[in-house]
Coordinates of C-alpha atoms in Angstrom, one line a residue:
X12 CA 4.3 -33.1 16.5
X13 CA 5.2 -34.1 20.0
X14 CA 8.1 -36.4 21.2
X15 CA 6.0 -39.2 21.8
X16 CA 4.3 -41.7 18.8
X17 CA 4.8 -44.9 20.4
X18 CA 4.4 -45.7 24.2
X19 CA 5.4 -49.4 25.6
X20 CA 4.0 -50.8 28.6
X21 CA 6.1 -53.0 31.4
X22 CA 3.5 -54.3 34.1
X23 CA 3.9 -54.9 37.6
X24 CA 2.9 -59.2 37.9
X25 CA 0.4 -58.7 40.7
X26 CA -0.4 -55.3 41.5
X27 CA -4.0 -53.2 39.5
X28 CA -2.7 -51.4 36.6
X29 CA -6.4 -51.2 34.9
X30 CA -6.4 -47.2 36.2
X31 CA -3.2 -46.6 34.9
X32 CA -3.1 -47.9 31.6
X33 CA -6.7 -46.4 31.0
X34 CA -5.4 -43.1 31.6
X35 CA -2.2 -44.1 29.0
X36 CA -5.4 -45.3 26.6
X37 CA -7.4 -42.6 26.8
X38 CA -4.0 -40.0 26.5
X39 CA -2.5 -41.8 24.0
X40 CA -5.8 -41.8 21.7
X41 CA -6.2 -37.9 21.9
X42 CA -3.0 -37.8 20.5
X43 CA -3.0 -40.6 18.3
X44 CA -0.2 -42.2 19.9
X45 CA 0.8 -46.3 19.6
X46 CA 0.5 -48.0 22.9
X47 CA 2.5 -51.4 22.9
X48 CA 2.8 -54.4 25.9
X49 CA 4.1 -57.5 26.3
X50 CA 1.8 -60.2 25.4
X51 CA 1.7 -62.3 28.5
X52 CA 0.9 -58.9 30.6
X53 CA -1.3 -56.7 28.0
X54 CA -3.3 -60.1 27.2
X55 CA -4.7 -60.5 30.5
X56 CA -6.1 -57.3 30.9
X57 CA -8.7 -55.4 28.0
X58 CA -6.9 -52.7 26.8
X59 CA -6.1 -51.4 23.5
X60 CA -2.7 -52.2 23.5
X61 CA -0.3 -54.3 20.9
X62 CA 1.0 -57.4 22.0
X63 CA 4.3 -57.1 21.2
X64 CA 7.9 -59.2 22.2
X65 CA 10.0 -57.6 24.1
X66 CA 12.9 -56.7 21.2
X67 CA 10.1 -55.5 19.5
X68 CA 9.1 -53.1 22.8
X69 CA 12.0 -51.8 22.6
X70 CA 12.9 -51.2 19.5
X71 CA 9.7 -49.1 18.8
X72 CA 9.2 -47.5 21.7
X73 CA 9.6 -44.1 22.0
X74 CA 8.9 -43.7 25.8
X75 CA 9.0 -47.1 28.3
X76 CA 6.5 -46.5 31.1
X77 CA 6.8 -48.6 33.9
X78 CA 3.8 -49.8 36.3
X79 CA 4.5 -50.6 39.4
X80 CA 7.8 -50.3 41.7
X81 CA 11.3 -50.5 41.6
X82 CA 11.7 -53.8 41.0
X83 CA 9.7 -53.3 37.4
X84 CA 11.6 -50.2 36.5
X85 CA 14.5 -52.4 37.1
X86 CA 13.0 -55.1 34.4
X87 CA 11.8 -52.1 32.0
X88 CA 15.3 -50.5 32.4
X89 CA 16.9 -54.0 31.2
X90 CA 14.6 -54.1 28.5
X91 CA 15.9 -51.0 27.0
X92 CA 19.3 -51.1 27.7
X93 CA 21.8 -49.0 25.7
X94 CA 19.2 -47.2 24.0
X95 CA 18.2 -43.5 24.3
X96 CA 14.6 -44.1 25.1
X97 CA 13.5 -42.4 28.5
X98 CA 12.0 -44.8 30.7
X99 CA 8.9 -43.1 32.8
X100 CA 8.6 -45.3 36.5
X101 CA 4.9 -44.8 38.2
X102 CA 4.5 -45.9 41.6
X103 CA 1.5 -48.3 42.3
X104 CA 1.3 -49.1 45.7
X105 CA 4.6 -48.7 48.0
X106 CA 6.8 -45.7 47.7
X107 CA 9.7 -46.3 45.4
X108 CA 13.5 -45.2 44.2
X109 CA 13.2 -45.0 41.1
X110 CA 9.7 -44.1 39.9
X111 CA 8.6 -40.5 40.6
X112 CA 4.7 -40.1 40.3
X113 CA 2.0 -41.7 41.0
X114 CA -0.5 -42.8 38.4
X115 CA -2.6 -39.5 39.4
X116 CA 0.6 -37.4 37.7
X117 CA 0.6 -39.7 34.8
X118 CA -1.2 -36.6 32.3
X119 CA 0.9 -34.1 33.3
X120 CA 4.0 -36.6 33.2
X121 CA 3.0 -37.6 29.6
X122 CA 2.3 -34.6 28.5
X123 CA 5.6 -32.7 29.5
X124 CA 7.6 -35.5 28.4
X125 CA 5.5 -35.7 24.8
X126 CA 6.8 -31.6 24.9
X127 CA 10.3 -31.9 25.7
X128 CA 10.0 -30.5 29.7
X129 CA 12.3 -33.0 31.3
X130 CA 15.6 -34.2 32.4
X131 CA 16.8 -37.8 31.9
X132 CA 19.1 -39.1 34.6
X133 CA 21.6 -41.4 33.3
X134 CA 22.1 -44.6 34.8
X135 CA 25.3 -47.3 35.4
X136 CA 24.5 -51.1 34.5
X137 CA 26.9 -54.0 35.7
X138 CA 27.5 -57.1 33.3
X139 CA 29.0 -60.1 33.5
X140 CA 29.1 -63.5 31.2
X141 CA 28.8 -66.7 33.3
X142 CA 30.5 -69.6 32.9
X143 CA 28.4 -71.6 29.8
X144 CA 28.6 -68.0 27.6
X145 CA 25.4 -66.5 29.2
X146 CA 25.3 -62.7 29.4
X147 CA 23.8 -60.9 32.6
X148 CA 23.1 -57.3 32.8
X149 CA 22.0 -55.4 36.3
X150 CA 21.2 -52.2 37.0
X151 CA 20.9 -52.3 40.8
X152 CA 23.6 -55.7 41.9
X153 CA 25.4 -59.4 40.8
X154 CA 25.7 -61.0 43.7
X155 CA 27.6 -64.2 44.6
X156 CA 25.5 -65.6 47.1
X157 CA 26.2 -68.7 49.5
X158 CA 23.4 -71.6 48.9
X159 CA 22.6 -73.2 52.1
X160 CA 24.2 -76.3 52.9
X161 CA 27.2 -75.5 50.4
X162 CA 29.3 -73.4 52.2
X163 CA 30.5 -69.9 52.5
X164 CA 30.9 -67.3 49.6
X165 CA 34.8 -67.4 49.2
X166 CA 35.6 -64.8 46.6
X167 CA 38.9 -62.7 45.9
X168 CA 38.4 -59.5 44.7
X169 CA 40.9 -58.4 41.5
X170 CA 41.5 -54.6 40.1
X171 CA 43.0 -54.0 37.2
X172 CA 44.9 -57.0 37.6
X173 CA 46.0 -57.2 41.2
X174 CA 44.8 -58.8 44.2
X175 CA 43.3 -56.6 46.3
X176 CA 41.3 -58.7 49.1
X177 CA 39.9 -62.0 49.7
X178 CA 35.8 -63.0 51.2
X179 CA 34.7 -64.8 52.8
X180 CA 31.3 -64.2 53.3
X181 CA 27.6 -65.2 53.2
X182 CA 27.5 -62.9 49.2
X183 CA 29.6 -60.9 47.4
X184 CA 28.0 -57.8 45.8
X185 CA 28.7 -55.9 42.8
X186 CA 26.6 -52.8 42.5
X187 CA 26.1 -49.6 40.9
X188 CA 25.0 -46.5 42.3
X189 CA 21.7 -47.3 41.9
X190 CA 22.1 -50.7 43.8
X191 CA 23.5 -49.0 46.4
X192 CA 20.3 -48.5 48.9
X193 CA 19.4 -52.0 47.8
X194 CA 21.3 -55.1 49.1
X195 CA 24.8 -53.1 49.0
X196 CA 23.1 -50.7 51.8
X197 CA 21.5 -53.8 54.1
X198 CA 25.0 -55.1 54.2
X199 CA 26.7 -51.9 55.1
X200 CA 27.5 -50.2 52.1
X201 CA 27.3 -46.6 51.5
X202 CA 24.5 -44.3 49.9
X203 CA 26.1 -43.8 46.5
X204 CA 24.2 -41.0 44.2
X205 CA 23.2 -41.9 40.9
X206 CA 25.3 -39.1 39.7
X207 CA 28.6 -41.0 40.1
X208 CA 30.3 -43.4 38.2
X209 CA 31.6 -46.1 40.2
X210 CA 31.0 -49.5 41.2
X211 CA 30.6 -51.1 44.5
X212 CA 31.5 -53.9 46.1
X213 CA 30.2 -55.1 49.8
X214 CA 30.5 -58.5 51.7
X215 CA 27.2 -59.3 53.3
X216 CA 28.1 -61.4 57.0
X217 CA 31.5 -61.1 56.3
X218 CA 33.5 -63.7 57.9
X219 CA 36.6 -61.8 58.0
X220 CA 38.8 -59.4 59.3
X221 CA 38.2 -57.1 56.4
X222 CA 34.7 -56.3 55.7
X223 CA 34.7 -52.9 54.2
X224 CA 32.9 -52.0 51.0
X225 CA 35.2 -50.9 47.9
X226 CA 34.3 -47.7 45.9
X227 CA 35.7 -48.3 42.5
X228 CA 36.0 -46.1 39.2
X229 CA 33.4 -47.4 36.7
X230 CA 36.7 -47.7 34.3
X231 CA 39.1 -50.2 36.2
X232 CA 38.6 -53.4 35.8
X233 CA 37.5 -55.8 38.1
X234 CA 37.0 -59.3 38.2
X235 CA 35.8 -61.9 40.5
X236 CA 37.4 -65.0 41.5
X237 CA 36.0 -68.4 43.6
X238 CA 38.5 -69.1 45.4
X239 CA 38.7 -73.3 45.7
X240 CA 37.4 -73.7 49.5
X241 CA 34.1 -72.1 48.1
X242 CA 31.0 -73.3 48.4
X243 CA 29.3 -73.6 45.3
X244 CA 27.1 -70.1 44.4
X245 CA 24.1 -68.3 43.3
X246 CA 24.5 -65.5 40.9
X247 CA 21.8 -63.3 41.3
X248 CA 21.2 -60.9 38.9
X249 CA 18.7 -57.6 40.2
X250 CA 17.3 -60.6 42.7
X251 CA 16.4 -62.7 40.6
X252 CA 19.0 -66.3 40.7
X253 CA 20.5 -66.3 37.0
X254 CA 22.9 -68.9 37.0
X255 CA 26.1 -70.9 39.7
X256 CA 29.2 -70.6 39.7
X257 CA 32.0 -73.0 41.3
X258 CA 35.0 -73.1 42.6
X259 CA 37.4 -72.0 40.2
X260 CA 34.8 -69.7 38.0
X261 CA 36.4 -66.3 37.3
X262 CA 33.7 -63.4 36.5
X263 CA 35.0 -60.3 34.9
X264 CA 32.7 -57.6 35.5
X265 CA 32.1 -54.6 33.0
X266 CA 29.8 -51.3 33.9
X267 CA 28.1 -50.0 31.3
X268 CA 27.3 -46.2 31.5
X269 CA 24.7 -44.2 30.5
X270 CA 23.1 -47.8 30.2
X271 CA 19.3 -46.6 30.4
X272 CA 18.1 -43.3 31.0
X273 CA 15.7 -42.3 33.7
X274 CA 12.8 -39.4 33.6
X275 CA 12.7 -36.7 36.4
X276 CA 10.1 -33.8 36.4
X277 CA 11.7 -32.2 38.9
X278 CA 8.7 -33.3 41.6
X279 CA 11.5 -35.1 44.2
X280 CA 15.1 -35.4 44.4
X281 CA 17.1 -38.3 44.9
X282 CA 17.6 -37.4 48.5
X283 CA 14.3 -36.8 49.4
X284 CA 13.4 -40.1 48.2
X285 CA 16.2 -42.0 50.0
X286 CA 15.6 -40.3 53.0
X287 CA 11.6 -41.3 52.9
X288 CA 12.3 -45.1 52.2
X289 CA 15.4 -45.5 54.2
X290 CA 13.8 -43.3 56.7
X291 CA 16.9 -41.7 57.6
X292 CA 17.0 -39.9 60.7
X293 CA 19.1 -37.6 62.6
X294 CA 21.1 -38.3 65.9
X295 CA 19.2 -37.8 69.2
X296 CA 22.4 -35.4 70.1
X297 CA 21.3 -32.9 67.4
X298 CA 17.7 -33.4 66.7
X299 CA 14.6 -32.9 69.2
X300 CA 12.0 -35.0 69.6
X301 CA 10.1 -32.8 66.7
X302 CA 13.2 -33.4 64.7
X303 CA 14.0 -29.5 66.2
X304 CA 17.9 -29.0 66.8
X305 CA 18.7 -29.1 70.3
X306 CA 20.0 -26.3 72.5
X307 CA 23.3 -26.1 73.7
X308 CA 23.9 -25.5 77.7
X309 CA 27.3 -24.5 79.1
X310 CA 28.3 -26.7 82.1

């Protein structure tokens, strides 16, 4: 009996995921495998698979398989959080981080994982509880972002107790490894690889002398503090606007290893991918137009 007996489904919102999930179907019934969605998603296309809620998803799965991009594998991943259940990401449409095949892999990718021929990766989470007692988990950023209209972001940065530095900027980020090619990176932060456990955090527009990103251990503890000429915030959570904070607020942050666990198949590195969506280049001082190093000539 193969790894495999239930498979649940997380669905890109827009994009076709009819080919995809009929090659799931038609896989999953050769081996008589359980293929479980989330009502709202399975319900509006005609497959065979359960309607289920999402505790439910999780609980049974044995394998998540996300359709779509990063931002999905990002949803699926929260879904499953703190369990052991691989999550499989499958590209439809642009070229992603985090999933690693496209939906013409998806019977070799099934089929290996169902047999045990794969690596997980494990991945860091960030969490936080904002001010009314509601929990927040991310796996790529919480960001404390100025609204328009209300002022800058001013936030003061605390590890393990001390003061370290004081923002003001137009966000505050708090990311993981994974976060950092997301909004860490377009405000200057550094390439972390998923590999390391630490937390980052980056001023976007920073409107002060100090504006360098922090590289902390994923064990110190850091907290968060709106600082009283603030403007009030946005807390967004993976992108999506969870909650505000005011002046005052104090968020203690918490990362959560091994917090979901992603499938490789050995097909690309994390490198290779970064490199194809940044589109990371070399200098004009050591590459060629052909991306061929240059020759050196004595003066």
């Amino acid at each position: 009996m193969g790894l495999v007996h239930t498979v649940g489904l997380v669905l890109h919102p827009q994009r076709d995921s009819v080919p995809a999930i009929d090659t799931i179907m038609a896989w999953a019934r050769r081996r008589d495998v359980t293929v479980l969605g989330l009502p709202d998603e399975v319900d509006r296309i005609f497959c065979g698979a359960v309607a289920v809620d999402p505790h439910e998803l999780a609980e049974r799965s044995s394998l998540l398989v996300s359709l779509g991009g990063d931002g999905t594998m990002l949803r699926t991943m929260r879904l499953g959080v703190g369990r052991a259940t691989p999550v499989l990401g499958v590209n439809l449409g642009r070229l992603g981080f985090l999933p690693e095949i496209d939906v013409d892999g998806l019977p070799a990718a099934l089929s290996a994982i169902d047999n045990q021929h794969y690596s997980v990766e494990p991945r860091l989470a960030v969490r936080t509880t904002l001010p009314g007692g509601h929990e927040v988990t991310a796996f790529n950023d919480i960001a404390l972002c100025r609204i328009p209209g209300d002022g800058l972001a001013g936030v003061a940065i605390t590890v393990e107790g001390h003061a370290f530095v004081r923002y003001a900027a137009d966000a505050v980020i708090v990311a993981t490894p994974t976060g950092s090619t997301a909004y860490a990176f377009s405000s200057g932060g550094p390439i972390v690889s998923p590999t390391v456990s630490a937390v980052l955090v980056t001023a976007a527009a920073a409107h002060s002398s100090f504006n360098r990103a922090l590289v902390l251990s994923a064990d110190e503890a850091l907290a968060l503090q709106v600082l009283p000429n603030s403007g009030r915030l946005a807390v967004e959570v993976d992108g999506r606007v969870d909650g505000h904070v005011e002046p005052g607020d104090r968020l203690a942050i918490t990362a959560l290893a091994d917090a979901a666990r992603v499938v490789r198949l050995g097909l690309t590195t994390f490198y290779e991918r970064a490199r194809r969506k940044l589109q990371v280049r070399g200098s004009a001082e050591v590459d060629g137009p052909a991306g061929a190093p240059l020759s050196h000539t004595a003066p």
